[in-house]
């Protein structure tokens, strides 16, 4: 399912894979996020960190009219305040979706799939 944006010049379709790539890039750019995790942790491996080509496996997008609901699955670094990292991910994802793609988000849900010890 794609997001459709109507402009005076015509219709713009943005696919879910593009949205997932923007969401994944925004999420992983935050301090404390080790990487993206798969939404199916049992099937894909509990602590498998996704690479950039597979961000869509760690993002669930639900459309609701002109707004979307985004679920982001991440792995957080050990010793960091998970609530702060999650809040920063929410702000970053919402900002990037609105400024890069022009998509309003109804909510951004962050699901922490695991904690990993950071290498020095």
Short mmCIF file of C-alpha atoms in Angstrom, two decimals:
data_model
loop_
_atom_site.label_atom_id
_atom_site.label_comp_id
_atom_site.label_asym_id
_atom_site.label_seq_id
_atom_site.Cartn_x
_atom_site.Cartn_y
_atom_site.Cartn_z
CA UNK A 1 0.00 0.00 0.00
CA UNK A 2 1.45 3.34 -0.97
CA UNK A 3 0.84 6.84 0.33
CA UNK A 4 -0.82 9.08 -2.25
CA UNK A 5 -0.29 12.83 -2.16
CA UNK A 6 -2.38 15.03 -4.43
CA UNK A 7 -0.75 18.24 -5.66
CA UNK A 8 -1.83 20.85 -8.17
CA UNK A 9 0.47 19.18 -10.72
CA UNK A 10 -0.84 15.66 -10.23
CA UNK A 11 -0.66 12.63 -7.97
CA UNK A 12 2.45 11.42 -6.11
CA UNK A 13 2.68 7.78 -4.99
CA UNK A 14 5.28 6.99 -2.34
CA UNK A 15 5.82 3.27 -1.79
CA UNK A 16 6.17 1.69 1.62
CA UNK A 17 9.75 0.62 0.88
CA UNK A 18 10.75 4.27 0.36
CA UNK A 19 9.03 5.25 3.61
CA UNK A 20 10.74 2.35 5.42
CA UNK A 21 14.15 3.44 4.12
CA UNK A 22 13.60 7.01 5.34
CA UNK A 23 12.33 5.74 8.71
CA UNK A 24 15.26 3.35 9.10
CA UNK A 25 17.81 6.01 8.22
CA UNK A 26 16.24 8.45 10.66
CA UNK A 27 16.11 5.86 13.44
CA UNK A 28 19.68 4.62 13.07
CA UNK A 29 21.11 8.15 12.96
CA UNK A 30 20.24 8.64 16.64
CA UNK A 31 22.82 8.13 19.38
CA UNK A 32 22.14 4.93 21.26
CA UNK A 33 20.51 3.03 18.41
CA UNK A 34 22.77 0.12 17.52
CA UNK A 35 20.64 -0.85 14.55
CA UNK A 36 17.28 -1.90 13.22
CA UNK A 37 15.76 -5.21 14.28
CA UNK A 38 13.32 -7.41 12.45
CA UNK A 39 9.67 -7.27 13.47
CA UNK A 40 9.70 -11.10 13.36
CA UNK A 41 12.48 -11.68 15.87
CA UNK A 42 11.84 -15.39 16.27
CA UNK A 43 11.91 -16.13 12.54
CA UNK A 44 14.81 -13.84 11.57
CA UNK A 45 16.96 -14.17 14.70
CA UNK A 46 16.44 -12.39 17.98
CA UNK A 47 19.40 -10.03 17.77
CA UNK A 48 20.00 -9.78 14.05
CA UNK A 49 20.87 -6.22 13.08
CA UNK A 50 19.45 -5.31 9.69
CA UNK A 51 21.54 -3.60 7.04
CA UNK A 52 20.29 -0.64 5.02
CA UNK A 53 18.82 -2.79 2.26
CA UNK A 54 16.58 -4.59 4.77
CA UNK A 55 15.20 -1.67 6.81
CA UNK A 56 11.69 -2.48 5.56
CA UNK A 57 11.78 -5.70 7.64
CA UNK A 58 12.10 -3.57 10.78
CA UNK A 59 9.40 -1.03 9.94
CA UNK A 60 5.63 -1.50 9.82
CA UNK A 61 3.58 1.19 8.08
CA UNK A 62 -0.18 1.53 8.43
CA UNK A 63 -2.01 4.17 6.44
CA UNK A 64 -4.94 6.06 7.88
CA UNK A 65 -6.22 8.54 5.29
CA UNK A 66 -3.51 11.16 4.76
CA UNK A 67 -1.72 10.18 7.96
CA UNK A 68 0.34 7.12 8.71
CA UNK A 69 1.18 5.09 11.80
CA UNK A 70 4.76 3.82 11.91
CA UNK A 71 6.14 0.99 14.06
CA UNK A 72 9.94 0.99 14.33
CA UNK A 73 11.84 -2.02 15.70
CA UNK A 74 15.29 -1.14 17.07
CA UNK A 75 18.18 -2.47 19.16
CA UNK A 76 19.51 -0.06 21.80
CA UNK A 77 23.00 0.18 23.27
CA UNK A 78 23.50 -1.19 26.77
CA UNK A 79 23.73 1.38 29.56
CA UNK A 80 21.67 4.05 27.85
CA UNK A 81 18.30 5.34 28.94
CA UNK A 82 15.90 3.46 26.68
CA UNK A 83 13.07 5.98 27.09
CA UNK A 84 15.30 8.87 25.93
CA UNK A 85 16.66 6.96 22.95
CA UNK A 86 13.11 5.96 21.98
CA UNK A 87 11.84 9.53 22.31
CA UNK A 88 14.69 10.78 20.11
CA UNK A 89 13.85 8.13 17.49
CA UNK A 90 10.21 9.24 17.50
CA UNK A 91 11.14 12.89 16.99
CA UNK A 92 13.68 12.10 14.28
CA UNK A 93 11.35 9.80 12.33
CA UNK A 94 8.47 12.27 12.48
CA UNK A 95 10.69 15.18 11.42
CA UNK A 96 12.20 13.31 8.46
CA UNK A 97 8.87 12.00 7.18
CA UNK A 98 7.31 15.45 7.27
CA UNK A 99 10.28 17.32 5.78
CA UNK A 100 11.62 14.82 3.26
CA UNK A 101 8.40 13.20 2.03
CA UNK A 102 5.66 15.60 3.13
CA UNK A 103 3.83 12.87 5.04
CA UNK A 104 2.06 13.65 8.30
CA UNK A 105 2.41 10.97 10.96
CA UNK A 106 -0.35 10.16 13.38
CA UNK A 107 2.04 8.27 15.66
CA UNK A 108 5.49 6.71 15.72
CA UNK A 109 5.71 3.61 17.89
CA UNK A 110 9.18 2.44 18.92
CA UNK A 111 9.59 -1.21 19.87
CA UNK A 112 12.92 -2.10 21.46
CA UNK A 113 13.72 -5.68 20.40
CA UNK A 114 16.98 -5.97 22.30
CA UNK A 115 19.93 -4.40 24.03
CA UNK A 116 23.51 -4.80 22.81
CA UNK A 117 26.76 -4.01 24.56
CA UNK A 118 28.55 -1.27 22.65
CA UNK A 119 32.11 -1.93 21.54
CA UNK A 120 34.62 0.70 22.62
#
